[in-house]
């Protein structure tokens, strides 16, 4: 099997472990019951221990690849965890310590680790990661913080502009509606019937010495001149007025 895995470029992960002295206050069955609420964890209780298993990924043979196992014994905590060859050993260790702390925080009244040893492991894991960060990496984080602040400001402005744009859109729609209403009203006022125009023309002629200036009439009554010419021809054909040579 090892030869087959090597041919396709598969490299098994390394496995490391952490041991911390402890003191059992409750029973292992109570500890297992308390931790049973953890999602994605396998919990198993024995008479002298409780085991917590988390499988994070599997290999092509469906075997656990990335995993960690926390075994709570009467006077010792044993943590075994795998590390992929293409990942950071220090970051992996810090991640495992974090999960250990999260687990222990749920059973403080049932299980008590040696705080001195636990804090030493925590301090060492954090120190390793901090010391591994180069100056350029720190500068990258500073740039990230600066860019993130700029992003938040741009996001805030975008929200304000979006709200303003919505208001302008609403106002534009209102103006468009009002303009349409005014246009419709104007068309209604300008849309005289033939009978109304003939009466208007007749009144104009009577008050202007039996003459009509078409351009002046159209200007006063806001009617297109071709229509007035049409009305005049109609009035002549009906005998209402006489055309002068």
CSV table of C-alpha atoms in Angstrom, one decimal:
chain,number,residue,atom,x,y,z
A,1,UNK,CA,0.0,0.0,0.0
A,2,UNK,CA,2.8,2.4,0.8
A,3,UNK,CA,4.3,1.9,-2.7
A,4,UNK,CA,1.0,2.6,-4.3
A,5,UNK,CA,0.5,5.8,-2.3
A,6,UNK,CA,4.1,6.9,-3.1
A,7,UNK,CA,3.5,6.4,-6.9
A,8,UNK,CA,0.6,8.8,-6.9
A,9,UNK,CA,2.5,11.4,-4.8
A,10,UNK,CA,0.7,10.7,-1.5
A,11,UNK,CA,2.6,11.5,1.7
A,12,UNK,CA,1.2,10.4,5.0
A,13,UNK,CA,1.0,13.2,7.6
A,14,UNK,CA,3.2,13.4,10.7
A,15,UNK,CA,1.7,12.7,14.1
A,16,UNK,CA,2.7,14.6,17.2
A,17,UNK,CA,1.3,14.5,20.8
A,18,UNK,CA,0.9,16.6,23.9
A,19,UNK,CA,0.7,15.4,27.5
A,20,UNK,CA,-0.5,17.4,30.4
A,21,UNK,CA,-1.0,16.3,34.0
A,22,UNK,CA,-4.6,16.4,35.2
A,23,UNK,CA,-7.0,15.6,38.0
A,24,UNK,CA,-10.4,13.8,37.5
A,25,UNK,CA,-13.2,15.3,39.6
A,26,UNK,CA,-16.3,13.7,38.1
A,27,UNK,CA,-16.9,10.4,36.3
A,28,UNK,CA,-15.8,9.7,32.8
A,29,UNK,CA,-19.4,8.9,31.8
A,30,UNK,CA,-20.5,12.3,33.0
A,31,UNK,CA,-17.6,13.9,31.1
A,32,UNK,CA,-18.7,12.0,27.9
A,33,UNK,CA,-22.3,13.1,28.4
A,34,UNK,CA,-21.3,16.7,28.8
A,35,UNK,CA,-19.2,16.7,25.6
A,36,UNK,CA,-21.7,14.8,23.6
A,37,UNK,CA,-23.2,18.1,22.4
A,38,UNK,CA,-20.0,18.9,20.4
A,39,UNK,CA,-20.7,18.7,16.7
A,40,UNK,CA,-18.4,16.7,14.4
A,41,UNK,CA,-16.8,15.0,17.3
A,42,UNK,CA,-16.8,11.3,18.2
A,43,UNK,CA,-17.0,10.8,22.0
A,44,UNK,CA,-16.3,7.5,23.7
A,45,UNK,CA,-16.3,6.8,27.5
A,46,UNK,CA,-14.5,4.0,29.2
A,47,UNK,CA,-14.1,3.2,32.9
A,48,UNK,CA,-10.8,5.0,33.2
A,49,UNK,CA,-10.9,7.6,30.3
A,50,UNK,CA,-12.9,9.6,27.8
A,51,UNK,CA,-11.8,9.9,24.2
A,52,UNK,CA,-12.7,12.8,21.9
A,53,UNK,CA,-12.0,12.3,18.2
A,54,UNK,CA,-12.3,14.8,15.4
A,55,UNK,CA,-11.6,13.7,11.8
A,56,UNK,CA,-11.0,16.8,9.7
A,57,UNK,CA,-10.3,15.1,6.4
A,58,UNK,CA,-9.6,11.6,4.9
A,59,UNK,CA,-7.1,10.3,2.3
A,60,UNK,CA,-7.9,8.6,-1.0
A,61,UNK,CA,-8.4,5.3,0.9
A,62,UNK,CA,-11.0,7.0,3.1
A,63,UNK,CA,-8.7,6.7,6.1
A,64,UNK,CA,-8.3,9.7,8.6
A,65,UNK,CA,-5.7,12.1,7.2
A,66,UNK,CA,-6.1,15.3,9.3
A,67,UNK,CA,-7.4,14.5,12.8
A,68,UNK,CA,-6.8,15.0,16.5
A,69,UNK,CA,-7.6,12.8,19.5
A,70,UNK,CA,-8.0,14.1,23.0
A,71,UNK,CA,-7.8,11.4,25.6
A,72,UNK,CA,-8.8,12.4,29.2
A,73,UNK,CA,-7.3,10.0,31.6
A,74,UNK,CA,-7.4,10.0,35.4
A,75,UNK,CA,-4.2,12.0,35.9
A,76,UNK,CA,-3.1,12.8,32.3
A,77,UNK,CA,-4.4,14.5,29.1
A,78,UNK,CA,-3.0,13.0,26.0
A,79,UNK,CA,-3.5,14.8,22.6
A,80,UNK,CA,-2.4,13.2,19.4
A,81,UNK,CA,-2.8,15.1,16.1
A,82,UNK,CA,-1.7,14.8,12.5
A,83,UNK,CA,0.2,17.5,10.5
A,84,UNK,CA,0.2,17.7,6.7
A,85,UNK,CA,3.6,18.1,5.1
A,86,UNK,CA,2.5,21.2,3.2
A,87,UNK,CA,1.2,23.0,6.2
A,88,UNK,CA,2.7,25.0,9.1
A,89,UNK,CA,3.6,22.9,12.1
A,90,UNK,CA,3.4,25.9,14.4
A,91,UNK,CA,-0.1,27.0,13.2
A,92,UNK,CA,-1.3,23.4,13.4
A,93,UNK,CA,-0.1,23.1,17.0
A,94,UNK,CA,-1.8,26.4,17.9
A,95,UNK,CA,-5.0,25.2,16.3
A,96,UNK,CA,-4.9,22.0,18.4
A,97,UNK,CA,-4.2,23.8,21.6
A,98,UNK,CA,-7.2,26.1,20.9
A,99,UNK,CA,-9.5,23.1,20.5
A,100,UNK,CA,-8.1,21.6,23.7
A,101,UNK,CA,-8.9,24.7,25.6
A,102,UNK,CA,-12.4,24.9,24.1
A,103,UNK,CA,-13.0,21.2,25.1
A,104,UNK,CA,-11.7,21.7,28.7
A,105,UNK,CA,-13.8,24.9,29.2
A,106,UNK,CA,-17.0,22.7,29.0
A,107,UNK,CA,-16.0,20.4,31.8
A,108,UNK,CA,-14.2,22.7,34.4
A,109,UNK,CA,-16.3,21.2,37.2
A,110,UNK,CA,-15.6,17.6,36.1
A,111,UNK,CA,-12.0,17.6,35.0
A,112,UNK,CA,-9.0,19.8,36.1
A,113,UNK,CA,-5.8,20.1,34.1
A,114,UNK,CA,-2.5,21.1,35.6
A,115,UNK,CA,-2.8,24.8,34.8
A,116,UNK,CA,0.9,25.4,35.0
A,117,UNK,CA,1.6,22.8,32.2
A,118,UNK,CA,-1.5,23.9,30.2
A,119,UNK,CA,-0.5,27.6,30.3
A,120,UNK,CA,3.1,26.7,29.3
A,121,UNK,CA,1.8,24.8,26.2
A,122,UNK,CA,-0.5,27.7,25.3
A,123,UNK,CA,2.3,30.3,25.8
A,124,UNK,CA,4.7,28.2,23.7
A,125,UNK,CA,2.2,27.7,20.9
A,126,UNK,CA,1.4,31.4,20.7
A,127,UNK,CA,5.1,32.4,21.0
A,128,UNK,CA,6.1,30.0,18.2
A,129,UNK,CA,3.5,31.5,15.8
A,130,UNK,CA,4.3,35.2,16.8
A,131,UNK,CA,8.0,34.7,16.3
A,132,UNK,CA,7.5,33.1,13.0
A,133,UNK,CA,5.8,36.1,11.6
A,134,UNK,CA,8.3,38.1,9.6
A,135,UNK,CA,8.4,41.9,9.3
A,136,UNK,CA,7.0,41.8,5.8
A,137,UNK,CA,4.1,39.7,7.1
A,138,UNK,CA,3.4,42.2,9.8
A,139,UNK,CA,3.5,45.0,7.2
A,140,UNK,CA,1.0,42.9,5.2
A,141,UNK,CA,-1.3,42.8,8.2
A,142,UNK,CA,-0.9,46.6,8.6
A,143,UNK,CA,-1.8,47.1,5.0
A,144,UNK,CA,-4.8,44.8,5.4
A,145,UNK,CA,-6.0,46.8,8.3
A,146,UNK,CA,-5.6,50.0,6.4
A,147,UNK,CA,-7.4,48.6,3.3
A,148,UNK,CA,-10.1,47.2,5.5
A,149,UNK,CA,-10.8,50.6,7.0
A,150,UNK,CA,-10.9,52.1,3.5
A,151,UNK,CA,-13.3,49.3,2.5
A,152,UNK,CA,-15.6,50.1,5.4
A,153,UNK,CA,-15.6,53.8,4.5
A,154,UNK,CA,-16.3,53.1,0.8
A,155,UNK,CA,-19.0,50.7,1.8
A,156,UNK,CA,-20.6,53.4,4.0
A,157,UNK,CA,-20.4,55.9,1.2
A,158,UNK,CA,-21.9,53.3,-1.2
A,159,UNK,CA,-24.8,52.8,1.2
A,160,UNK,CA,-25.4,56.5,1.4
A,161,UNK,CA,-25.2,56.9,-2.4
A,162,UNK,CA,-27.5,54.0,-2.9
A,163,UNK,CA,-30.1,55.6,-0.6
A,164,UNK,CA,-29.6,58.9,-2.3
A,165,UNK,CA,-30.0,57.3,-5.7
A,166,UNK,CA,-33.2,55.6,-4.6
A,167,UNK,CA,-34.6,59.0,-3.4
A,168,UNK,CA,-33.6,60.6,-6.8
A,169,UNK,CA,-35.3,57.7,-8.6
A,170,UNK,CA,-38.5,58.2,-6.6
A,171,UNK,CA,-38.4,62.0,-7.2
A,172,UNK,CA,-37.7,61.4,-10.9
A,173,UNK,CA,-40.7,59.1,-11.2
A,174,UNK,CA,-42.9,61.6,-9.4
A,175,UNK,CA,-41.8,64.4,-11.7
A,176,UNK,CA,-42.4,62.1,-14.7
A,177,UNK,CA,-45.9,61.4,-13.5
A,178,UNK,CA,-46.6,65.0,-12.9
A,179,UNK,CA,-45.2,65.9,-16.3
A,180,UNK,CA,-47.4,63.3,-18.0
A,181,UNK,CA,-50.5,64.6,-16.1
A,182,UNK,CA,-49.7,68.2,-17.2
A,183,UNK,CA,-49.1,67.1,-20.8
A,184,UNK,CA,-52.4,65.1,-20.8
A,185,UNK,CA,-54.2,68.1,-19.3
A,186,UNK,CA,-52.6,70.4,-21.9
A,187,UNK,CA,-53.6,68.1,-24.8
A,188,UNK,CA,-57.1,68.0,-23.4
A,189,UNK,CA,-57.3,71.8,-23.3
A,190,UNK,CA,-55.8,72.1,-26.8
A,191,UNK,CA,-58.0,69.4,-28.3
A,192,UNK,CA,-61.0,71.6,-29.4
A,193,UNK,CA,-63.8,69.9,-31.3
A,194,UNK,CA,-64.6,71.1,-34.8
A,195,UNK,CA,-67.8,72.6,-33.6
A,196,UNK,CA,-66.0,74.5,-30.8
A,197,UNK,CA,-63.4,75.8,-33.3
A,198,UNK,CA,-66.0,76.9,-35.7
A,199,UNK,CA,-67.7,79.0,-33.0
A,200,UNK,CA,-64.3,80.4,-32.0
A,201,UNK,CA,-63.5,81.3,-35.5
A,202,UNK,CA,-66.9,82.9,-36.1
A,203,UNK,CA,-66.6,85.0,-32.9
A,204,UNK,CA,-63.1,86.1,-34.1
A,205,UNK,CA,-64.3,87.1,-37.5
A,206,UNK,CA,-67.2,89.1,-36.0
A,207,UNK,CA,-64.9,91.0,-33.7
A,208,UNK,CA,-62.2,91.6,-36.3
A,209,UNK,CA,-64.1,93.3,-39.1
A,210,UNK,CA,-65.0,90.0,-40.8
A,211,UNK,CA,-61.3,89.0,-41.2
A,212,UNK,CA,-59.1,86.5,-39.6
A,213,UNK,CA,-55.3,86.4,-39.2
A,214,UNK,CA,-54.7,82.6,-39.0
A,215,UNK,CA,-51.3,83.0,-37.4
A,216,UNK,CA,-52.6,85.4,-34.8
A,217,UNK,CA,-55.6,83.2,-34.0
A,218,UNK,CA,-53.4,80.1,-33.6
A,219,UNK,CA,-51.1,82.0,-31.4
A,220,UNK,CA,-53.9,83.2,-29.1
A,221,UNK,CA,-55.7,79.9,-28.9
A,222,UNK,CA,-52.7,77.6,-29.2
A,223,UNK,CA,-54.1,75.6,-32.1
A,224,UNK,CA,-52.0,74.4,-35.1
A,225,UNK,CA,-52.5,76.5,-38.2
A,226,UNK,CA,-53.2,73.5,-40.6
A,227,UNK,CA,-56.2,72.7,-38.4
A,228,UNK,CA,-57.6,76.2,-38.6
A,229,UNK,CA,-57.2,76.2,-42.3
A,230,UNK,CA,-59.1,72.9,-42.4
A,231,UNK,CA,-61.8,74.4,-40.2
A,232,UNK,CA,-62.1,77.5,-42.4
A,233,UNK,CA,-62.5,75.4,-45.5
A,234,UNK,CA,-65.2,73.4,-43.7
A,235,UNK,CA,-67.0,76.5,-42.7
A,236,UNK,CA,-66.9,77.8,-46.3
A,237,UNK,CA,-68.2,74.5,-47.6
A,238,UNK,CA,-71.1,74.6,-45.1
A,239,UNK,CA,-71.9,78.2,-46.0
A,240,UNK,CA,-71.1,79.6,-42.6
A,241,UNK,CA,-68.6,82.1,-44.1
A,242,UNK,CA,-67.7,83.3,-47.5
A,243,UNK,CA,-64.2,83.2,-48.9
A,244,UNK,CA,-62.8,86.5,-50.1
A,245,UNK,CA,-60.8,86.7,-53.3
